[in-house]
Every structure is written in C-alpha cells, then in structure tokens.
Amino acid sequence: MAGRDITIREADSASDIEKVRQLISAFYDELDENLDFQGIDGELQSLPGKYSKDQNGNLLVVDVKSNEGEVETVGCVAIKNMTGKITDEDGNMEDASSSPLTAEVKRLFVLPEYRSLKLGRLLMHAIEEKAKEQGYRRLILDSLRRLEAAVALYKRLGYSERKPYYHNPLDGVVYMTKEL
C-alpha cells in the first residue's frame, strides 16, 4: 500500500452514487450471472434505495489516492435491513420481535487492479462497524463458491456457513452468517 492513501467513507453524493452504479455494473459483468431475480436493474436505478440510512442500510465506498494526488473510487459494499425477513436455520420465517437485528451484506466489490491492496477486507471491517453502530447484531450474506477469494475472506473474518435464508436460483451458492 506504499504511496497510496486509502479512505473508506459513506457514499453520500450524487457523484458517489453514480460511481457505485458503475462499480455494481462492473461486478455484474464480472460475475457473468443473471441477477434479474434480485431486481438488479431496479436496484441500480433507485440507488441508494434499500442501502440508504433512512431504510436502516448503509453504503460505503473506498477511495485510493495515488502519489500524483488523483483520487479514484475503486470499491463498495452495502448492508440492508433483513430483520424479520429471513428464514431461520430450520427454514421457518424468523419472528422479528425475537430475532436479532439482522443486516445483509451486499455488493462487496473492488476493481480487479486494486485487489492486491486488500481493500475487500478493509471494506468488510468498515461495514461491520457501521452495522454495529446501527444496532445490528448479526450479518448474513450469500456468495458463489466459485468466488473462492471472497468466500475465503468471509471465513477469515469469522463468517460461518448457514442454511439458505432465501431462494437463490444460481448454482453453487453459499450462505453465511456472523454474530456481531
């Protein structure tokens, strides 16, 4: 990371939201999977949408400043409120009044040329802290097993596999959880 300043911050301007759109589109292209079942087009149009603080979400970006002073937004991660909207380990709908406040981690993505800087780990630590500040006690996420580096990162950060909390029609999906 020598020679680079790294800043993680909330995406709070129109230009930030446009950059997040570009990053999520790049993620979608790299993933090369049909995410229509997640409403990806509507998500992109309505950003920050379900990731906004007024919906108990959060949306972070990471900026990298070069030696020349140029700042580029190179990654993002979000959380959305899932309290009372998921199935428990036994496949039953959780009771929002008795289940821990739960957020889902979404759209962790770093441009490929910046992944050697370990920005995904930094983004995950930052979003976990934001989730705690917002009162969440549990994070959940899903990923594809073929995204080996991402799954390994989640495991190193203390996430463990769990039963599905919603139906994802893609092959090789892994569902994970972490108590905060």
Short mmCIF file of C-alpha atoms in Angstrom, two decimals:
data_model
loop_
_atom_site.label_atom_id
_atom_site.label_comp_id
_atom_site.label_asym_id
_atom_site.label_seq_id
_atom_site.Cartn_x
_atom_site.Cartn_y
_atom_site.Cartn_z
CA MET A 1 0.00 0.00 0.00
CA ALA A 2 3.04 2.23 -0.08
CA GLY A 3 2.43 5.51 -1.79
CA ARG A 4 -1.35 5.29 -1.57
CA ASP A 5 -3.81 6.95 0.76
CA ILE A 6 -6.93 4.85 1.33
CA THR A 7 -10.21 6.28 2.61
CA ILE A 8 -13.42 4.39 3.35
CA ARG A 9 -16.48 6.60 3.64
CA GLU A 10 -20.23 6.66 3.22
CA ALA A 11 -21.47 7.22 -0.32
CA ASP A 12 -23.43 10.42 0.17
CA SER A 13 -23.30 12.50 -3.00
CA ALA A 14 -24.81 12.13 -6.46
CA SER A 15 -21.34 11.51 -7.89
CA ASP A 16 -20.73 8.79 -5.27
CA ILE A 17 -23.99 7.09 -6.22
CA GLU A 18 -23.08 7.23 -9.92
CA LYS A 19 -19.70 5.66 -9.16
CA VAL A 20 -21.42 2.93 -7.11
CA ARG A 21 -23.68 2.25 -10.12
CA GLN A 22 -20.56 1.81 -12.26
CA LEU A 23 -18.94 -0.47 -9.68
CA ILE A 24 -22.03 -2.66 -9.27
CA SER A 25 -22.35 -2.86 -13.07
CA ALA A 26 -18.69 -3.95 -13.29
CA PHE A 27 -19.40 -6.55 -10.58
CA TYR A 28 -22.43 -7.77 -12.52
CA ASP A 29 -20.38 -8.02 -15.73
CA GLU A 30 -17.54 -9.87 -13.99
CA LEU A 31 -19.93 -12.25 -12.26
CA ASP A 32 -21.47 -13.15 -15.62
CA GLU A 33 -24.67 -14.44 -14.00
CA ASN A 34 -28.27 -13.40 -14.48
CA LEU A 35 -29.27 -11.43 -11.37
CA ASP A 36 -32.73 -10.48 -12.62
CA PHE A 37 -34.23 -12.43 -9.69
CA GLN A 38 -32.60 -9.84 -7.38
CA GLY A 39 -34.04 -6.91 -9.34
CA ILE A 40 -30.60 -5.61 -10.24
CA ASP A 41 -31.84 -3.08 -12.81
CA GLY A 42 -34.28 -1.53 -10.34
CA GLU A 43 -31.59 -1.55 -7.67
CA LEU A 44 -29.21 0.39 -9.91
CA GLN A 45 -31.89 2.92 -10.84
CA SER A 46 -33.02 3.52 -7.24
CA LEU A 47 -29.62 3.73 -5.51
CA PRO A 48 -29.07 4.14 -2.65
CA GLY A 49 -32.57 2.65 -2.22
CA LYS A 50 -32.60 -0.22 0.28
CA TYR A 51 -29.00 0.63 1.23
CA SER A 52 -29.93 4.14 2.41
CA LYS A 53 -29.66 5.07 6.07
CA ASP A 54 -33.34 6.02 6.19
CA GLN A 55 -34.10 2.36 5.42
CA ASN A 56 -31.55 1.23 8.04
CA GLY A 57 -28.99 0.38 5.40
CA ASN A 58 -25.58 1.78 4.61
CA LEU A 59 -23.43 2.15 1.52
CA LEU A 60 -19.67 2.57 1.71
CA VAL A 61 -17.05 3.30 -0.91
CA VAL A 62 -13.28 3.11 -0.83
CA ASP A 63 -11.12 5.81 -2.40
CA VAL A 64 -7.48 5.37 -3.33
CA LYS A 65 -5.24 8.40 -3.77
CA SER A 66 -2.15 7.95 -5.91
CA ASN A 67 1.25 9.60 -5.45
CA GLU A 68 0.14 12.09 -8.09
CA GLY A 69 -2.81 13.12 -5.94
CA GLU A 70 -5.51 11.56 -8.12
CA VAL A 71 -8.39 10.05 -6.15
CA GLU A 72 -10.36 7.16 -7.57
CA THR A 73 -13.32 5.35 -6.04
CA VAL A 74 -12.41 1.69 -6.56
CA GLY A 75 -14.76 -0.38 -4.44
CA CYS A 76 -18.01 -0.55 -2.49
CA VAL A 77 -20.03 -2.57 -0.01
CA ALA A 78 -23.51 -2.19 1.41
CA ILE A 79 -25.85 -3.51 4.07
CA LYS A 80 -29.61 -3.71 4.01
CA ASN A 81 -32.02 -4.41 6.83
CA MET A 82 -33.23 -8.01 6.89
CA THR A 83 -34.67 -8.21 10.41
CA GLY A 84 -37.76 -10.41 10.29
CA LYS A 85 -37.38 -11.01 6.54
CA ILE A 86 -35.36 -14.22 6.55
CA THR A 87 -35.84 -17.84 7.38
CA ASP A 88 -34.08 -19.28 10.41
CA GLU A 89 -31.72 -22.25 10.42
CA ASP A 90 -34.73 -24.59 10.30
CA GLY A 91 -36.33 -22.88 7.30
CA ASN A 92 -39.05 -21.08 9.27
CA MET A 93 -39.69 -17.36 8.92
CA GLU A 94 -37.99 -15.60 11.81
CA ASP A 95 -40.11 -13.62 14.24
CA ALA A 96 -38.84 -10.04 14.04
CA SER A 97 -39.72 -9.47 17.69
CA SER A 98 -37.45 -12.26 18.91
CA SER A 99 -34.71 -12.49 16.27
CA PRO A 100 -31.51 -10.46 16.45
CA LEU A 101 -31.39 -7.30 14.37
CA THR A 102 -30.02 -8.60 11.08
CA ALA A 103 -28.46 -6.93 8.06
CA GLU A 104 -27.40 -8.49 4.79
CA VAL A 105 -24.01 -7.63 3.32
CA LYS A 106 -24.38 -6.85 -0.37
CA ARG A 107 -22.31 -5.76 -3.36
CA LEU A 108 -18.80 -6.14 -1.97
CA PHE A 109 -16.70 -5.32 -5.00
CA VAL A 110 -13.22 -3.94 -5.66
CA LEU A 111 -11.89 -3.23 -9.13
CA PRO A 112 -9.50 -6.06 -10.12
CA GLU A 113 -6.43 -3.83 -10.42
CA TYR A 114 -6.80 -2.79 -6.75
CA ARG A 115 -7.48 -6.18 -5.15
CA SER A 116 -3.84 -6.66 -4.14
CA LEU A 117 -4.34 -3.79 -1.67
CA LYS A 118 -6.71 -5.99 0.41
CA LEU A 119 -9.48 -3.40 0.13
CA GLY A 120 -12.20 -6.04 0.38
CA ARG A 121 -11.06 -6.86 3.91
CA LEU A 122 -10.98 -3.17 4.83
CA LEU A 123 -14.47 -2.63 3.40
CA MET A 124 -15.81 -5.63 5.33
CA HIS A 125 -14.32 -4.38 8.61
CA ALA A 126 -15.81 -0.94 7.97
CA ILE A 127 -19.30 -2.20 7.11
CA GLU A 128 -19.28 -4.46 10.18
CA GLU A 129 -18.50 -1.42 12.35
CA LYS A 130 -21.29 0.58 10.68
CA ALA A 131 -23.69 -2.33 11.24
CA LYS A 132 -22.80 -2.40 14.95
CA GLU A 133 -23.25 1.38 15.21
CA GLN A 134 -26.70 0.98 13.64
CA GLY A 135 -27.66 -1.64 16.23
CA TYR A 136 -27.35 -4.80 14.14
CA ARG A 137 -26.33 -7.95 15.99
CA ARG A 138 -25.97 -10.32 13.06
CA LEU A 139 -24.81 -10.11 9.44
CA ILE A 140 -25.76 -12.55 6.71
CA LEU A 141 -24.61 -12.83 3.12
CA ASP A 142 -24.57 -15.10 0.15
CA SER A 143 -21.86 -15.68 -2.41
CA LEU A 144 -20.92 -18.15 -5.08
CA ARG A 145 -18.48 -20.91 -4.13
CA ARG A 146 -16.54 -20.22 -7.31
CA LEU A 147 -15.67 -16.78 -5.90
CA GLU A 148 -13.04 -18.53 -3.81
CA ALA A 149 -11.17 -15.42 -2.65
CA ALA A 150 -14.40 -13.82 -1.40
CA VAL A 151 -15.56 -16.95 0.42
CA ALA A 152 -12.10 -17.37 1.99
CA LEU A 153 -12.18 -13.73 3.12
CA TYR A 154 -15.57 -14.18 4.77
CA LYS A 155 -14.35 -17.28 6.60
CA ARG A 156 -11.20 -15.48 7.80
CA LEU A 157 -13.43 -12.70 9.12
CA GLY A 158 -15.45 -15.18 11.19
CA TYR A 159 -18.43 -15.92 8.94
CA SER A 160 -19.73 -19.47 9.00
CA GLU A 161 -21.96 -21.33 6.62
CA ARG A 162 -25.67 -21.50 7.35
CA LYS A 163 -28.80 -22.79 5.68
CA PRO A 164 -30.32 -20.64 2.91
CA TYR A 165 -32.25 -17.61 4.13
CA TYR A 166 -33.92 -17.02 0.76
CA HIS A 167 -34.17 -18.77 -2.58
CA ASN A 168 -31.27 -18.05 -4.91
CA PRO A 169 -31.63 -19.96 -8.21
CA LEU A 170 -27.91 -19.81 -9.09
CA ASP A 171 -25.71 -22.89 -8.83
CA GLY A 172 -23.08 -23.14 -6.11
CA VAL A 173 -24.48 -20.57 -3.68
CA VAL A 174 -23.05 -20.44 -0.16
CA TYR A 175 -24.97 -18.69 2.62
CA MET A 176 -23.03 -17.31 5.58
CA THR A 177 -23.64 -15.59 8.91
CA LYS A 178 -21.71 -13.79 11.63
CA GLU A 179 -22.81 -12.64 15.06
CA LEU A 180 -21.52 -9.17 15.83
#
